[in-house]
Tab-separated table of C-alpha atoms in Angstrom:
chain	number	residue	atom	x	y	z
A	1	MET	CA	42.316	-19.595	72.090
A	2	SER	CA	38.618	-18.784	72.371
A	3	ASP	CA	39.248	-16.496	75.339
A	4	LYS	CA	41.740	-14.516	73.299
A	5	SER	CA	39.306	-14.352	70.401
A	6	GLY	CA	36.574	-13.105	72.716
A	7	THR	CA	38.921	-10.454	74.068
A	8	ASP	CA	39.809	-9.385	70.529
A	9	TRP	CA	36.139	-8.984	69.628
A	10	ARG	CA	35.423	-7.010	72.803
A	11	ALA	CA	38.386	-4.762	72.063
A	12	ALA	CA	37.138	-4.264	68.515
A	13	LEU	CA	33.615	-3.408	69.679
A	14	ALA	CA	35.046	-0.995	72.252
A	15	VAL	CA	36.057	1.272	69.376
A	16	TYR	CA	32.513	2.664	69.384
A	17	ARG	CA	33.125	4.090	72.871
A	18	ARG	CA	35.985	6.284	71.711
A	19	PRO	CA	35.072	9.989	71.986
A	20	ARG	CA	35.826	10.877	68.363
A	21	VAL	CA	33.934	7.842	67.065
A	22	MET	CA	30.945	8.755	69.241
A	23	ALA	CA	31.127	12.368	68.081
A	24	MET	CA	30.737	11.193	64.483
A	25	SER	CA	27.157	10.112	65.284
A	26	PHE	CA	26.254	13.708	66.111
A	27	LEU	CA	28.110	15.041	63.070
A	28	GLY	CA	26.336	12.423	60.952
A	29	PHE	CA	23.028	13.686	62.332
A	30	SER	CA	24.011	17.242	61.391
A	31	ALA	CA	24.914	16.081	57.869
A	32	GLY	CA	21.739	14.069	57.326
A	33	LEU	CA	19.229	16.565	58.699
A	34	PRO	CA	19.189	19.127	55.828
A	35	PHE	CA	19.235	16.536	53.033
A	36	LEU	CA	15.534	15.619	52.943
A	37	LEU	CA	14.516	19.161	53.863
A	38	VAL	CA	15.513	20.338	50.374
A	39	PHE	CA	14.246	17.173	48.650
A	40	SER	CA	11.267	14.949	49.434
A	41	THR	CA	10.122	16.802	52.572
A	42	LEU	CA	10.220	20.112	50.699
A	43	SER	CA	8.324	18.522	47.794
A	44	ALA	CA	5.588	17.419	50.190
A	45	TRP	CA	5.331	20.939	51.656
A	46	LEU	CA	5.100	22.529	48.208
A	47	ARG	CA	2.487	20.032	47.030
A	48	ASP	CA	0.521	20.523	50.243
A	49	ALA	CA	0.539	24.243	49.465
A	50	GLY	CA	-1.069	23.520	46.097
A	51	LEU	CA	1.890	24.053	43.767
A	52	ALA	CA	1.980	22.345	40.376
A	53	LEU	CA	4.015	19.167	39.962
A	54	SER	CA	6.047	20.797	37.190
A	55	THR	CA	7.105	23.568	39.568
A	56	ILE	CA	7.996	21.048	42.269
A	57	GLY	CA	10.070	19.125	39.736
A	58	PHE	CA	12.238	22.166	39.065
A	59	PHE	CA	13.150	22.267	42.754
A	60	SER	CA	14.943	18.917	42.358
A	61	TRP	CA	17.681	20.796	40.487
A	62	ILE	CA	18.787	22.136	43.854
A	63	GLY	CA	20.251	18.676	44.421
A	64	ILE	CA	22.890	19.344	41.748
A	65	THR	CA	24.691	21.304	44.469
A	66	TYR	CA	25.707	18.042	46.151
A	67	SER	CA	27.101	16.615	42.927
A	68	ILE	CA	29.385	19.569	42.158
A	69	LYS	CA	30.850	20.144	45.631
A	70	VAL	CA	34.238	19.051	44.324
A	71	PHE	CA	34.503	22.457	42.623
A	72	TRP	CA	34.760	24.389	45.887
A	73	ALA	CA	36.390	21.655	47.992
A	74	PRO	CA	39.856	23.150	47.237
A	75	VAL	CA	38.699	26.401	48.840
A	76	VAL	CA	37.669	24.491	51.969
A	77	ASP	CA	41.063	22.770	51.956
A	78	ARG	CA	43.135	25.925	51.624
A	79	VAL	CA	41.307	29.165	52.450
A	80	PRO	CA	40.995	30.279	56.103
A	81	ILE	CA	37.839	31.957	57.394
A	82	PHE	CA	38.447	35.383	58.874
A	83	PHE	CA	38.507	35.276	62.706
A	84	LEU	CA	37.187	31.710	62.947
A	85	THR	CA	40.081	29.637	61.579
A	86	GLY	CA	42.562	31.128	64.030
A	87	ARG	CA	40.280	30.234	66.934
A	88	LEU	CA	38.782	26.905	65.858
A	89	GLY	CA	41.158	25.520	63.256
A	90	LYS	CA	40.705	24.751	59.564
A	91	ARG	CA	38.095	21.972	59.729
A	92	ARG	CA	36.001	23.212	62.640
A	93	SER	CA	35.785	26.786	61.319
A	94	TRP	CA	34.391	25.651	57.971
A	95	MET	CA	32.142	23.116	59.675
A	96	LEU	CA	30.654	25.715	62.013
A	97	SER	CA	30.176	28.235	59.201
A	98	ALA	CA	28.345	25.642	57.094
A	99	GLN	CA	26.104	24.636	60.002
A	100	LEU	CA	25.171	28.239	60.744
A	101	LEU	CA	24.408	28.730	57.038
A	102	ILE	CA	22.098	25.689	57.073
A	103	ALA	CA	20.285	26.870	60.203
A	104	LEU	CA	19.872	30.347	58.687
A	105	GLY	CA	18.532	28.898	55.437
A	106	LEU	CA	16.038	26.613	57.217
A	107	ALA	CA	14.819	29.514	59.343
A	108	GLY	CA	14.432	31.614	56.183
A	109	MET	CA	12.361	28.859	54.575
A	110	ALA	CA	10.212	28.687	57.708
A	111	LEU	CA	9.500	32.419	57.434
A	112	SER	CA	8.398	32.081	53.796
A	113	ASP	CA	5.026	31.278	52.282
A	114	PRO	CA	5.279	28.926	49.258
A	115	GLN	CA	2.367	30.605	47.499
A	116	ALA	CA	3.525	34.186	48.073
A	117	HIS	CA	7.319	33.793	48.308
A	118	LEU	CA	8.201	30.825	46.116
A	119	GLN	CA	11.365	32.415	44.747
A	120	GLN	CA	12.439	33.266	48.279
A	121	ILE	CA	11.981	29.642	49.364
A	122	ALA	CA	14.024	28.498	46.362
A	123	LEU	CA	16.892	30.834	47.294
A	124	PHE	CA	16.856	29.751	50.931
A	125	ALA	CA	16.687	26.081	49.866
A	126	LEU	CA	19.721	26.645	47.642
A	127	LEU	CA	21.487	28.242	50.620
A	128	VAL	CA	20.684	25.168	52.715
A	129	ALA	CA	21.940	22.808	49.980
A	130	PHE	CA	25.174	24.778	49.540
A	131	GLY	CA	25.762	24.828	53.299
A	132	SER	CA	24.931	21.127	53.520
A	133	ALA	CA	27.319	20.161	50.708
A	134	THR	CA	30.048	22.289	52.298
A	135	GLN	CA	29.402	20.653	55.651
A	136	ASP	CA	29.742	17.250	53.956
A	137	ILE	CA	33.165	18.272	52.638
A	138	THR	CA	34.401	19.342	56.060
A	139	ILE	CA	32.924	16.406	58.002
A	140	ASP	CA	34.463	13.934	55.550
A	141	ALA	CA	37.833	15.640	55.922
A	142	TYR	CA	37.533	15.709	59.721
A	143	ARG	CA	36.573	12.011	59.823
A	144	ILE	CA	39.625	11.020	57.797
A	145	GLU	CA	42.081	13.191	59.727
A	146	ALA	CA	40.742	12.585	63.251
A	147	VAL	CA	41.679	8.901	63.592
A	148	GLU	CA	44.025	6.338	62.101
A	149	ARG	CA	43.136	4.398	58.957
A	150	LEU	CA	41.861	1.180	60.602
A	151	LEU	CA	39.296	3.165	62.612
A	152	GLN	CA	37.716	4.614	59.468
A	153	GLY	CA	35.202	1.769	59.294
A	154	ALA	CA	34.002	2.528	62.822
A	155	MET	CA	33.870	6.249	62.057
A	156	ALA	CA	31.804	5.501	58.949
A	157	ALA	CA	29.420	3.253	60.923
A	158	SER	CA	28.950	5.913	63.587
A	159	TYR	CA	28.347	8.518	60.874
A	160	VAL	CA	25.780	6.279	59.137
A	161	PHE	CA	23.911	5.815	62.427
A	162	GLY	CA	23.591	9.568	63.010
A	163	TYR	CA	22.745	10.193	59.358
A	164	ARG	CA	19.945	7.609	59.355
A	165	VAL	CA	18.453	9.009	62.561
A	166	ALA	CA	18.480	12.462	60.959
A	167	LEU	CA	16.651	11.124	57.902
A	168	LEU	CA	13.902	9.830	60.167
A	169	VAL	CA	13.689	13.167	61.945
A	170	ALA	CA	13.701	15.248	58.739
A	171	GLY	CA	11.299	12.843	57.039
A	172	ALA	CA	8.704	11.317	59.338
A	173	GLY	CA	9.440	13.790	62.144
A	174	ALA	CA	8.833	16.831	59.970
A	175	PHE	CA	5.573	15.293	58.720
A	176	TYR	CA	4.334	14.719	62.272
A	177	ILE	CA	5.188	18.288	63.310
A	178	ALA	CA	3.580	19.724	60.171
A	179	ALA	CA	0.415	17.699	60.824
A	180	ALA	CA	0.232	18.888	64.419
A	181	GLN	CA	1.295	22.507	63.805
A	182	SER	CA	2.429	23.701	60.360
A	183	TRP	CA	5.199	23.252	57.834
A	184	GLN	CA	6.710	26.551	58.958
A	185	TYR	CA	6.841	25.292	62.542
A	186	ALA	CA	8.424	22.047	61.333
A	187	TYR	CA	11.202	23.897	59.517
A	188	PHE	CA	11.827	26.139	62.525
A	189	THR	CA	12.231	22.971	64.593
A	190	MET	CA	14.702	21.547	62.080
A	191	ALA	CA	16.687	24.795	62.156
A	192	ALA	CA	16.891	24.510	65.950
A	193	LEU	CA	18.042	20.872	65.700
A	194	MET	CA	21.080	22.036	63.734
A	195	GLY	CA	22.250	23.123	67.182
A	196	ILE	CA	23.266	19.491	67.757
A	197	GLY	CA	25.914	19.779	65.064
A	198	ILE	CA	26.961	23.264	66.174
A	199	VAL	CA	27.513	22.176	69.782
A	200	THR	CA	29.408	19.076	68.628
A	201	THR	CA	31.685	21.195	66.435
A	202	LEU	CA	32.478	23.472	69.363
A	203	LEU	CA	33.259	20.516	71.663
A	204	ILE	CA	35.441	18.348	69.418
A	205	ALA	CA	39.152	18.953	68.985
A	206	GLU	CA	40.666	20.078	65.711
A	207	PRO	CA	42.547	17.199	64.049
A	208	GLU	CA	46.127	17.469	62.890
A	209	HIS	CA	46.836	18.446	59.287
A	210	PRO	CA	50.187	16.897	58.364
A	211	VAL	CA	51.560	18.162	55.069
A	212	SER	CA	53.172	15.507	52.915
A	213	GLY	CA	56.701	16.373	51.856
A	214	SER	CA	56.162	14.726	48.485
A	215	ALA	CA	52.996	16.794	47.955
A	216	ALA	CA	54.843	20.025	48.716
A	217	GLN	CA	57.572	19.022	46.267
A	218	LEU	CA	54.945	18.234	43.631
A	219	GLU	CA	53.401	21.701	44.012
A	220	ARG	CA	56.795	23.324	43.510
A	221	GLU	CA	57.434	21.190	40.433
A	222	LEU	CA	54.058	22.068	38.903
A	223	ALA	CA	54.560	25.767	39.603
A	224	GLY	CA	58.025	25.579	38.046
A	225	LYS	CA	56.802	23.818	34.916
A	226	LEU	CA	54.124	26.470	34.490
A	227	GLY	CA	56.676	29.256	34.948
A	228	LEU	CA	54.967	30.651	38.044
A	229	GLN	CA	57.793	30.630	40.578
A	230	GLY	CA	59.318	33.965	41.536
A	231	ASN	CA	56.604	36.021	39.882
A	232	ALA	CA	55.039	38.524	42.301
A	233	HIS	CA	52.179	39.575	40.030
A	234	VAL	CA	48.773	39.118	41.640
A	235	LEU	CA	47.558	36.858	38.812
A	236	SER	CA	50.679	34.745	39.128
A	237	ARG	CA	50.162	34.389	42.879
A	238	PHE	CA	46.609	33.262	42.236
A	239	ALA	CA	47.874	30.808	39.604
A	240	VAL	CA	50.313	29.380	42.165
A	241	TRP	CA	47.466	28.971	44.649
A	242	PHE	CA	45.238	27.381	41.999
A	243	THR	CA	48.001	24.972	41.045
A	244	GLY	CA	48.532	23.894	44.645
A	245	ALA	CA	44.869	23.752	45.660
A	246	VAL	CA	43.192	22.424	42.505
A	247	LEU	CA	45.702	20.764	40.175
A	248	SER	CA	48.043	19.206	42.735
A	249	PRO	CA	45.441	16.969	44.476
A	250	PHE	CA	44.683	15.221	41.183
A	251	ALA	CA	48.311	15.114	40.046
A	252	GLU	CA	49.393	13.730	43.430
A	253	PHE	CA	46.826	10.939	43.292
A	254	PHE	CA	48.004	9.789	39.847
A	255	ARG	CA	51.684	10.144	40.756
A	256	ARG	CA	51.188	8.042	43.902
A	257	HIS	CA	49.263	5.226	42.212
A	258	GLY	CA	50.470	5.422	38.623
A	259	LEU	CA	48.340	3.582	36.074
A	260	LEU	CA	46.667	1.781	38.976
A	261	ALA	CA	44.871	5.082	39.679
A	262	LEU	CA	42.648	4.477	36.656
A	263	LEU	CA	41.519	1.119	38.041
A	264	ILE	CA	40.921	2.670	41.463
A	265	LEU	CA	38.734	5.373	39.923
A	266	LEU	CA	36.933	2.697	37.912
A	267	LEU	CA	36.224	0.801	41.135
A	268	ILE	CA	34.932	3.962	42.805
A	269	GLY	CA	32.615	4.657	39.896
A	270	SER	CA	31.318	1.083	39.687
A	271	PHE	CA	31.057	0.006	43.328
A	272	ARG	CA	27.535	1.351	43.831
A	273	LEU	CA	26.180	0.624	40.357
A	274	SER	CA	24.217	-2.382	41.576
A	275	ASP	CA	22.496	-0.980	44.668
A	276	ILE	CA	21.689	2.476	43.234
A	277	THR	CA	20.281	0.995	40.014
A	278	MET	CA	18.183	-1.481	42.006
A	279	GLY	CA	17.060	1.247	44.415
A	280	VAL	CA	15.465	3.292	41.633
A	281	MET	CA	12.847	0.588	41.049
A	282	ALA	CA	12.531	-0.758	44.612
A	283	ASN	CA	9.478	1.236	45.730
A	284	PRO	CA	7.588	0.831	42.428
A	285	PHE	CA	8.345	-2.905	42.714
A	286	TYR	CA	6.834	-3.111	46.214
A	287	LEU	CA	3.747	-1.215	45.075
A	288	ASP	CA	3.307	-3.362	41.974
A	289	LEU	CA	3.405	-6.465	44.179
A	290	GLY	CA	0.341	-5.115	45.956
A	291	PHE	CA	1.838	-3.879	49.225
A	292	SER	CA	0.269	-0.737	50.649
A	293	LYS	CA	2.188	2.456	51.249
A	294	VAL	CA	1.772	1.994	55.016
A	295	GLU	CA	3.119	-1.567	54.882
A	296	ILE	CA	6.114	-0.481	52.825
A	297	ALA	CA	6.831	2.474	55.099
A	298	ASN	CA	6.527	0.445	58.304
A	299	ILE	CA	8.808	-2.354	57.154
A	300	THR	CA	11.408	-0.120	55.515
A	301	LYS	CA	11.520	2.133	58.584
A	302	VAL	CA	11.703	-0.613	61.201
A	303	PHE	CA	13.696	-3.352	59.501
A	304	GLY	CA	15.512	-1.070	57.115
A	305	PHE	CA	16.774	1.298	59.797
A	306	PHE	CA	18.010	-1.304	62.272
A	307	MET	CA	19.506	-3.627	59.657
A	308	THR	CA	21.414	-0.740	58.070
A	309	ILE	CA	22.847	0.230	61.460
A	310	LEU	CA	23.700	-3.406	62.212
A	311	GLY	CA	25.414	-3.841	58.859
A	312	ALA	CA	27.367	-0.588	59.183
A	313	GLY	CA	28.462	-1.433	62.729
A	314	LEU	CA	29.586	-4.913	61.702
A	315	GLY	CA	31.505	-3.485	58.768
A	316	GLY	CA	33.317	-1.032	61.022
A	317	VAL	CA	34.367	-3.784	63.447
A	318	LEU	CA	35.591	-6.081	60.664
A	319	VAL	CA	37.664	-3.291	59.095
A	320	LEU	CA	39.361	-2.822	62.472
A	321	ARG	CA	39.988	-6.562	62.887
A	322	TYR	CA	40.878	-7.624	59.357
A	323	GLY	CA	41.921	-4.463	57.543
A	324	ILE	CA	40.103	-2.752	54.689
A	325	TYR	CA	40.245	-5.096	51.722
A	326	ARG	CA	38.657	-8.269	53.073
A	327	PRO	CA	35.511	-6.486	54.370
A	328	LEU	CA	35.459	-4.498	51.114
A	329	LEU	CA	35.481	-7.765	49.167
A	330	VAL	CA	32.633	-9.155	51.288
A	331	GLY	CA	30.650	-5.937	50.748
A	332	ALA	CA	31.273	-6.023	46.990
A	333	LEU	CA	29.962	-9.599	46.948
A	334	LEU	CA	26.950	-9.044	49.228
A	335	VAL	CA	25.454	-6.120	47.312
A	336	PRO	CA	24.897	-7.926	43.977
A	337	VAL	CA	24.006	-11.217	45.706
A	338	THR	CA	21.236	-9.384	47.559
A	339	ASN	CA	19.533	-8.881	44.204
A	340	LEU	CA	18.833	-12.622	44.150
A	341	PHE	CA	16.479	-12.086	47.094
A	342	PHE	CA	14.595	-9.556	44.999
A	343	VAL	CA	14.397	-12.073	42.157
A	344	TRP	CA	12.959	-14.586	44.628
A	345	LEU	CA	10.429	-12.008	45.831
A	346	ALA	CA	9.436	-11.191	42.235
A	347	LEU	CA	8.813	-14.859	41.431
A	348	SER	CA	7.116	-15.904	44.678
A	349	GLU	CA	3.755	-15.168	46.280
A	350	PRO	CA	4.290	-11.830	48.056
A	351	ASN	CA	3.663	-11.508	51.796
A	352	LEU	CA	4.872	-9.227	54.567
A	353	THR	CA	7.318	-11.811	55.924
A	354	SER	CA	9.110	-12.193	52.594
A	355	LEU	CA	9.156	-8.406	52.148
A	356	ALA	CA	10.727	-8.013	55.608
A	357	VAL	CA	13.374	-10.644	54.800
A	358	VAL	CA	14.325	-8.993	51.509
A	359	ILE	CA	14.467	-5.466	52.938
A	360	SER	CA	16.466	-6.720	55.927
A	361	MET	CA	19.058	-8.427	53.732
A	362	ASP	CA	19.259	-5.439	51.388
A	363	ASN	CA	19.838	-2.940	54.180
A	364	LEU	CA	22.202	-5.219	56.097
A	365	SER	CA	24.444	-5.700	53.059
A	366	GLY	CA	24.132	-2.030	52.099
A	367	GLY	CA	25.176	-0.821	55.543
A	368	PHE	CA	28.094	-3.261	55.650
A	369	ALA	CA	29.324	-2.327	52.179
A	370	THR	CA	29.005	1.391	52.922
A	371	SER	CA	31.240	1.199	56.015
A	372	ALA	CA	33.895	-0.811	54.213
A	373	PHE	CA	33.773	1.395	51.118
A	374	ILE	CA	34.008	4.671	53.054
A	375	ALA	CA	37.009	3.256	54.906
A	376	TYR	CA	38.575	2.379	51.544
A	377	LEU	CA	37.930	5.837	50.075
A	378	SER	CA	39.358	7.457	53.206
A	379	SER	CA	42.549	5.402	52.855
A	380	LEU	CA	43.082	6.770	49.340
A	381	THR	CA	43.401	10.414	50.372
A	382	ASN	CA	46.609	12.293	50.997
A	383	THR	CA	46.374	14.290	54.236
A	384	THR	CA	47.564	17.404	52.395
A	385	TYR	CA	44.454	17.333	50.162
A	386	THR	CA	41.910	15.447	52.267
A	387	ALA	CA	38.821	17.521	51.455
A	388	THR	CA	39.494	17.899	47.729
A	389	GLN	CA	40.400	14.288	47.011
A	390	TYR	CA	37.547	12.817	49.047
A	391	ALA	CA	35.061	15.209	47.424
A	392	LEU	CA	36.246	13.899	44.052
A	393	PHE	CA	35.802	10.294	45.167
A	394	SER	CA	32.353	10.836	46.666
A	395	SER	CA	31.134	12.633	43.536
A	396	LEU	CA	32.480	9.887	41.261
A	397	MET	CA	30.937	7.271	43.552
A	398	THR	CA	27.349	8.144	42.587
A	399	LEU	CA	27.483	9.884	39.204
A	400	PRO	CA	27.781	6.803	36.898
A	401	ALA	CA	25.195	4.926	38.972
A	402	LYS	CA	22.713	7.801	38.702
A	403	ILE	CA	23.143	7.924	34.933
A	404	ILE	CA	22.702	4.166	34.469
A	405	GLY	CA	19.899	4.082	37.031
A	406	GLY	CA	17.915	6.402	34.812
A	407	PHE	CA	17.382	3.522	32.365
A	408	SER	CA	15.988	1.193	35.038
A	409	GLY	CA	12.370	1.732	34.041
A	410	ILE	CA	13.117	0.817	30.434
A	411	VAL	CA	14.680	-2.497	31.534
A	412	VAL	CA	11.687	-3.340	33.767
A	413	GLU	CA	9.191	-2.539	31.023
A	414	ALA	CA	11.104	-4.645	28.508
A	415	ALA	CA	12.013	-7.678	30.632
A	416	GLY	CA	10.086	-7.594	33.913
A	417	TYR	CA	11.242	-7.220	37.499
A	418	ALA	CA	12.967	-10.612	37.880
A	419	TRP	CA	15.297	-10.032	34.915
A	420	PHE	CA	15.828	-6.424	36.016
A	421	PHE	CA	17.144	-7.523	39.408
A	422	LEU	CA	19.445	-10.050	37.731
A	423	TYR	CA	20.675	-7.225	35.507
A	424	ALA	CA	21.199	-4.955	38.527
A	425	GLY	CA	23.126	-7.722	40.293
A	426	ALA	CA	25.325	-8.243	37.238
A	427	LEU	CA	26.283	-4.553	37.370
A	428	GLY	CA	28.099	-5.355	40.615
A	429	ILE	CA	30.404	-7.949	39.040
A	430	PRO	CA	32.992	-5.447	37.640
A	431	ALA	CA	33.448	-3.896	41.095
A	432	LEU	CA	33.892	-7.348	42.636
A	433	LEU	CA	36.566	-8.269	40.094
A	434	LEU	CA	38.328	-4.936	40.599
A	435	VAL	CA	38.438	-5.429	44.367
A	436	ILE	CA	39.944	-8.916	43.895
A	437	TYR	CA	42.610	-7.473	41.605
A	438	LEU	CA	43.399	-4.355	43.665
A	439	MET	CA	43.612	-6.193	46.994
A	440	ARG	CA	46.701	-7.931	45.596
A	441	LYS	CA	48.357	-4.573	45.009
A	442	PRO	CA	49.949	-2.639	47.892
A	443	LEU	CA	48.060	0.532	48.829
A	444	LEU	CA	50.606	3.314	49.036
A	445	SER	CA	50.479	5.254	52.293
A	446	THR	CA	50.366	9.014	52.487
């Protein structure tokens, strides 16, 4: 019995040696690299150049690009790119175009002087953010279509590993290069590192894009109800395309799940309420306890990085072994429970050992929950509308949490850190209850 169990575990761990799962690490690196380069790393460069904090604050609006990617996801799902799509396929052509756009934008930023060409840097940064959000759409779609459903946890874990490495490179790595050379040299280096994603895109195979018969029927029904069938007028043809590309993905999701779709969307919007809300106050909490910036950085980088990777890898293996819902339930439970460690830290005498324990548990549970949740979101998509539906889910995943997280400071000021972390943990209870309810309902296949 134990020998068989050992064999099962070895077979489950072997999933990380599959070529497409390994390739996701490099695509994850390509996705993570530009993120900090238009956020905190860019803020440091602008402040180092002597710009006012108010001006730097306006640059944060560039991040809105990531939150509204659902608006052009239908274009990525349906529109071919001249010359490229015929040669590379739908996903790889858009992926390569986005990566080249990012590299071009980073190089343009590197050629700009913040004091003399601030508007130029802003435009190039916006170009990078748009390319990065578009790349996210295509990589998510590729990840879902490239392997079967039970491998989505492993694909997510591999993606998280590459993404986290990229954050180190674009964060600490860019700082080291800027200190040794210049910020311009650092951004040129980051532009060159986008070559990792470009080479990976050229080497991987295009996944299949099966079209659901029920989805095709739904598009015809919608076009018929809107009176668009048989009309050759150019506006009517565009309306038919808009119906199929934009309206049908949402209609198909609700038709497939019925009223249960509302609960699924509620779960998506609430699953990360606890960890995002807690994360807003995490660094101020560490500082208020008396830890130095160096101590916080060292522990979060060392323990945080490896525990996140460990948690994500474990989540991917458990999804493969036990399916999606049981690991999802464990993740939904771990995230709010982790807040109890923060309560303990708030009420105890702070030291580096306790800080390391808390950060380790937080990142372990976060990595685990992320793998399971990404696998769950991937299972919800219809292969006809992969990019559009997943873009909707990923946008909904963070929007409510960001809004509620904005009130975190008010809660801390009114009640203190210990009660705040209890409050943040309680925000995870609705998601836990929704997982328990939904895991009893059959998930309709696509």
